[in-house]
Amino acid sequence: MGGMKKLNTNILASQGWNVDFNGDDGYEIKKGRGQFKVSLKKRSCSCRRWDLSGIPCAHSICAIYDKGEEAEAYVDHCYSKEMYQKTYSYTLHPINGELLWPRTQHEEILPPLPKKMSGRPKKKRVREQSEARPPSSSQLSRKGRIMTCSLCGGEGHNKKSCPTKHASTTAGTVTPSARGRRPRGGRVKRGGNTSRRQSGFGVYVDEATSETILEPGQPGETVIGEQ
C-alpha cells in the first residue's frame, strides 16, 4: 500500500475519537476502552504504528487536527519524491543468476511438510467467477424446458401453483368449528344408525307362586343399525 493511500485510510479511521491535550505536547486519544498517548514532537504514538511506518496513525492524526495542522506534514521524508529519485539515482550493477550463487555450509532450510486436513480432499480446481461452469454429466439442464402441471396437464405452472387445485380446495373447505367435533357424551358413531334400549324390561310371572314381577330393566346397551 502506498504512503498516501495508507494515510487516507488512517484519516478515515481517526473519526469518532476524543482528544485531551495537556497544554504542552501530550495528547490522550480515547474511544470506548481504547486510550493512547501521542507526542507530536517525538512523532510517536503508544500504538507504535507511527513509529514503525513513518506514517501518522489514526490516533496521531486526531492530535494533528486538534492542533490545526495537516497530516501530510508529519509523513516521514522517506516517502517524498526527492528521496525516491535519490534512491534510484545510482547505477545498478549486474548480478549473477541463481545457478551461480555461492553455496552455504549451513544446513539447508526445507519447506514445511504438508499437513493432512480433515475431510475429503478437493480434486476440482477452484474456478474464477468469470469462467463458465462445465456441463454436468449426471444432470440435464432445465433451461428451455416448458413446465407442465402433473395435476391438470396445463403448461406454465406446476401442481403447487395450479389454479384448479386452489379452486377445488376453496370449494371443499371445512370450517374449523365442524372439523373433528365429537358428539356430546364422548360417544362416537361408527357408521349406520344407532339407538339405545333397555335390557330386561317388562312384566314377568313366577310359575311357582304365580306372582307378577315388574322388571325395571338394566343399564341400556347400544344397538347399531336399528331404526
Tab-separated table of C-alpha atoms in Angstrom:
chain	number	residue	atom	x	y	z
A	1	MET	CA	0.000	0.000	0.000
A	2	GLY	CA	1.350	3.431	-0.969
A	3	GLY	CA	2.128	6.103	1.592
A	4	MET	CA	-0.735	8.438	0.628
A	5	LYS	CA	-3.216	5.574	0.340
A	6	LYS	CA	-2.334	4.354	3.813
A	7	LEU	CA	-2.534	7.907	5.170
A	8	ASN	CA	-6.039	8.363	3.730
A	9	THR	CA	-7.095	5.082	5.338
A	10	ASN	CA	-5.824	6.304	8.716
A	11	ILE	CA	-7.639	9.627	8.262
A	12	LEU	CA	-10.949	7.793	7.853
A	13	ALA	CA	-10.171	5.644	10.905
A	14	SER	CA	-9.496	8.754	13.035
A	15	GLN	CA	-13.179	9.683	13.201
A	16	GLY	CA	-15.016	9.287	16.495
A	17	TRP	CA	-12.008	9.637	18.845
A	18	ASN	CA	-11.887	12.124	21.727
A	19	VAL	CA	-8.763	14.271	22.223
A	20	ASP	CA	-7.431	15.542	25.578
A	21	PHE	CA	-4.478	17.975	25.422
A	22	ASN	CA	-2.261	18.583	28.468
A	23	GLY	CA	-1.161	22.048	27.285
A	24	ASP	CA	2.408	21.058	26.353
A	25	ASP	CA	2.923	18.194	23.937
A	26	GLY	CA	0.944	15.323	25.415
A	27	TYR	CA	-2.300	14.117	23.879
A	28	GLU	CA	-4.649	11.428	25.118
A	29	ILE	CA	-6.769	9.870	22.383
A	30	LYS	CA	-9.796	7.980	23.749
A	31	LYS	CA	-12.712	5.976	22.370
A	32	GLY	CA	-14.526	3.404	24.468
A	33	ARG	CA	-11.985	1.281	26.332
A	34	GLY	CA	-9.177	2.294	23.977
A	35	GLN	CA	-6.758	5.039	25.096
A	36	PHE	CA	-3.413	6.047	23.539
A	37	LYS	CA	-0.880	8.799	24.183
A	38	VAL	CA	0.637	10.821	21.326
A	39	SER	CA	3.679	13.105	21.161
A	40	LEU	CA	3.870	15.259	18.035
A	41	LYS	CA	7.393	16.497	18.791
A	42	LYS	CA	8.733	12.948	19.024
A	43	ARG	CA	6.395	11.793	16.229
A	44	SER	CA	5.395	8.859	18.356
A	45	CYS	CA	2.202	7.071	19.423
A	46	SER	CA	1.818	4.360	22.049
A	47	CYS	CA	0.229	2.057	19.438
A	48	ARG	CA	3.669	2.011	17.706
A	49	ARG	CA	2.221	2.222	14.179
A	50	TRP	CA	3.537	5.743	13.564
A	51	ASP	CA	6.941	4.818	14.994
A	52	LEU	CA	7.374	1.792	12.725
A	53	SER	CA	5.898	3.009	9.439
A	54	GLY	CA	6.637	6.739	9.493
A	55	ILE	CA	3.011	7.447	8.514
A	56	PRO	CA	0.767	9.065	11.161
A	57	CYS	CA	-1.680	6.587	12.645
A	58	ALA	CA	-5.340	7.327	13.350
A	59	HIS	CA	-4.583	8.463	16.931
A	60	SER	CA	-1.807	10.861	15.936
A	61	ILE	CA	-3.988	12.315	13.159
A	62	CYS	CA	-6.554	13.267	15.823
A	63	ALA	CA	-3.844	15.194	17.686
A	64	ILE	CA	-2.604	16.822	14.456
A	65	TYR	CA	-6.094	18.030	13.538
A	66	ASP	CA	-6.642	19.254	17.101
A	67	LYS	CA	-3.540	21.385	16.663
A	68	GLY	CA	-4.906	22.761	13.378
A	69	GLU	CA	-2.266	21.250	11.083
A	70	GLU	CA	-2.287	18.834	8.128
A	71	ALA	CA	-1.394	15.157	8.463
A	72	GLU	CA	0.719	15.211	5.264
A	73	ALA	CA	3.276	17.437	7.012
A	74	TYR	CA	4.029	14.657	9.531
A	75	VAL	CA	4.691	11.887	6.984
A	76	ASP	CA	8.317	10.724	7.081
A	77	HIS	CA	10.680	12.214	4.487
A	78	CYS	CA	11.492	8.753	3.089
A	79	TYR	CA	8.111	8.783	1.296
A	80	SER	CA	8.902	12.017	-0.569
A	81	LYS	CA	9.612	12.258	-4.283
A	82	GLU	CA	13.117	13.586	-3.652
A	83	MET	CA	14.102	10.506	-1.640
A	84	TYR	CA	12.632	8.215	-4.297
A	85	GLN	CA	14.694	9.871	-7.018
A	86	LYS	CA	17.795	9.820	-4.844
A	87	THR	CA	17.380	6.097	-4.178
A	88	TYR	CA	17.380	5.206	-7.878
A	89	SER	CA	19.894	7.844	-8.984
A	90	TYR	CA	22.835	5.448	-8.651
A	91	THR	CA	23.893	2.892	-11.241
A	92	LEU	CA	22.517	-0.619	-10.757
A	93	HIS	CA	25.307	-3.173	-11.131
A	94	PRO	CA	24.592	-6.515	-12.863
A	95	ILE	CA	24.464	-9.690	-10.764
A	96	ASN	CA	24.657	-13.425	-11.456
A	97	GLY	CA	21.699	-15.776	-11.619
A	98	GLU	CA	20.609	-18.393	-9.105
A	99	LEU	CA	22.807	-21.126	-10.592
A	100	LEU	CA	25.960	-19.151	-9.791
A	101	TRP	CA	25.058	-18.167	-6.273
A	102	PRO	CA	27.651	-19.246	-3.684
A	103	ARG	CA	26.729	-22.364	-1.735
A	104	THR	CA	26.419	-22.047	2.019
A	105	GLN	CA	27.857	-24.515	4.517
A	106	HIS	CA	24.868	-24.240	6.818
A	107	GLU	CA	22.003	-26.698	6.961
A	108	GLU	CA	19.561	-26.348	4.095
A	109	ILE	CA	16.173	-24.998	5.094
A	110	LEU	CA	13.411	-27.244	3.777
A	111	PRO	CA	9.798	-26.226	3.200
A	112	PRO	CA	7.291	-27.324	5.850
A	113	LEU	CA	5.725	-30.754	5.500
A	114	PRO	CA	2.205	-30.836	4.070
A	115	LYS	CA	-0.459	-31.061	6.742
A	116	LYS	CA	-3.285	-33.510	6.207
A	117	MET	CA	-6.573	-31.694	6.635
A	118	SER	CA	-9.771	-33.265	7.909
A	119	GLY	CA	-12.429	-34.321	5.443
A	120	ARG	CA	-12.302	-35.472	1.858
A	121	PRO	CA	-9.711	-33.601	-0.213
A	122	LYS	CA	-10.934	-31.455	-3.083
A	123	LYS	CA	-9.988	-32.588	-6.572
A	124	LYS	CA	-11.697	-29.940	-8.673
A	125	ARG	CA	-9.927	-26.717	-9.467
A	126	VAL	CA	-11.424	-23.581	-7.946
A	127	ARG	CA	-12.762	-21.592	-10.885
A	128	GLU	CA	-12.884	-17.836	-11.221
A	129	GLN	CA	-16.213	-16.011	-11.318
A	130	SER	CA	-15.719	-15.134	-14.991
A	131	GLU	CA	-15.139	-18.776	-16.011
A	132	ALA	CA	-18.021	-20.775	-17.462
A	133	ARG	CA	-19.182	-23.764	-15.457
A	134	PRO	CA	-18.692	-27.152	-17.164
A	135	PRO	CA	-21.880	-29.042	-18.095
A	136	SER	CA	-22.920	-31.753	-15.659
A	137	SER	CA	-22.667	-35.343	-16.900
A	138	SER	CA	-25.309	-36.673	-14.490
A	139	GLN	CA	-27.959	-33.934	-14.522
A	140	LEU	CA	-29.613	-32.347	-17.549
A	141	SER	CA	-30.128	-28.633	-17.720
A	142	ARG	CA	-33.682	-27.335	-17.217
A	143	LYS	CA	-33.018	-24.342	-19.421
A	144	GLY	CA	-35.511	-24.150	-22.317
A	145	ARG	CA	-37.890	-26.771	-20.892
A	146	ILE	CA	-41.599	-25.980	-20.633
A	147	MET	CA	-43.089	-26.552	-17.184
A	148	THR	CA	-46.093	-28.902	-17.240
A	149	CYS	CA	-48.577	-29.383	-14.404
A	150	SER	CA	-48.998	-33.006	-13.303
A	151	LEU	CA	-52.451	-32.229	-11.848
A	152	CYS	CA	-54.320	-30.631	-14.742
A	153	GLY	CA	-51.854	-31.111	-17.612
A	154	GLY	CA	-51.542	-27.384	-18.311
A	155	GLU	CA	-48.315	-25.612	-19.212
A	156	GLY	CA	-46.580	-22.738	-17.478
A	157	HIS	CA	-47.156	-23.898	-13.902
A	158	ASN	CA	-46.763	-26.935	-11.643
A	159	LYS	CA	-49.129	-28.669	-9.240
A	160	LYS	CA	-48.157	-26.370	-6.359
A	161	SER	CA	-49.397	-23.266	-8.201
A	162	CYS	CA	-52.195	-24.977	-10.144
A	163	PRO	CA	-55.367	-22.798	-10.226
A	164	THR	CA	-57.563	-25.910	-10.421
A	165	LYS	CA	-56.166	-27.174	-7.132
A	166	HIS	CA	-56.821	-23.855	-5.402
A	167	ALA	CA	-60.391	-23.719	-6.752
A	168	SER	CA	-61.236	-27.243	-5.552
A	169	THR	CA	-59.664	-26.583	-2.173
A	170	THR	CA	-61.727	-23.414	-1.716
A	171	ALA	CA	-64.985	-25.161	-2.686
A	172	GLY	CA	-64.456	-28.072	-0.317
A	173	THR	CA	-63.189	-26.136	2.658
A	174	VAL	CA	-64.434	-27.405	6.025
A	175	THR	CA	-64.984	-24.857	8.745
A	176	PRO	CA	-62.757	-25.268	11.791
A	177	SER	CA	-65.793	-25.479	14.087
A	178	ALA	CA	-67.182	-28.530	12.272
A	179	ARG	CA	-63.882	-30.317	11.746
A	180	GLY	CA	-63.090	-33.020	14.274
A	181	ARG	CA	-66.038	-32.296	16.621
A	182	ARG	CA	-67.008	-35.161	18.918
A	183	PRO	CA	-70.661	-35.760	19.859
A	184	ARG	CA	-71.883	-34.966	23.320
A	185	GLY	CA	-71.260	-37.619	25.922
A	186	GLY	CA	-67.962	-38.625	24.391
A	187	ARG	CA	-69.512	-41.400	22.206
A	188	VAL	CA	-68.533	-41.637	18.556
A	189	LYS	CA	-70.859	-43.098	15.951
A	190	ARG	CA	-69.157	-45.791	13.917
A	191	GLY	CA	-71.446	-45.913	10.882
A	192	GLY	CA	-75.145	-46.596	10.461
A	193	ASN	CA	-77.946	-45.566	12.796
A	194	THR	CA	-77.567	-46.190	16.496
A	195	SER	CA	-80.184	-46.336	19.236
A	196	ARG	CA	-80.393	-47.233	22.897
A	197	ARG	CA	-82.829	-49.682	24.511
A	198	GLN	CA	-83.356	-51.079	27.966
A	199	SER	CA	-82.278	-54.646	28.609
A	200	GLY	CA	-84.598	-56.953	30.602
A	201	PHE	CA	-87.514	-54.511	30.843
A	202	GLY	CA	-91.095	-55.938	31.251
A	203	VAL	CA	-93.587	-57.852	33.403
A	204	TYR	CA	-92.777	-61.422	34.437
A	205	VAL	CA	-94.980	-64.107	36.127
A	206	ASP	CA	-93.407	-66.509	38.603
A	207	GLU	CA	-94.603	-70.016	37.625
A	208	ALA	CA	-94.129	-71.365	41.164
A	209	THR	CA	-96.031	-68.688	43.061
A	210	SER	CA	-97.998	-67.075	40.200
A	211	GLU	CA	-96.768	-63.662	41.395
A	212	THR	CA	-96.424	-60.798	38.929
A	213	ILE	CA	-92.969	-59.206	38.913
A	214	LEU	CA	-92.252	-55.815	37.309
A	215	GLU	CA	-88.674	-55.771	35.987
A	216	PRO	CA	-87.372	-52.151	35.890
A	217	GLY	CA	-84.616	-53.082	33.490
A	218	GLN	CA	-80.811	-52.832	33.432
A	219	PRO	CA	-78.454	-50.206	32.015
A	220	GLY	CA	-79.022	-49.683	28.333
A	221	GLU	CA	-76.877	-51.072	25.531
A	222	THR	CA	-76.161	-49.517	22.149
A	223	VAL	CA	-77.760	-51.199	19.139
A	224	ILE	CA	-76.090	-50.380	15.792
A	225	GLY	CA	-78.178	-50.339	12.625
A	226	GLU	CA	-81.571	-50.403	14.356
A	227	GLN	CA	-84.098	-47.934	13.018
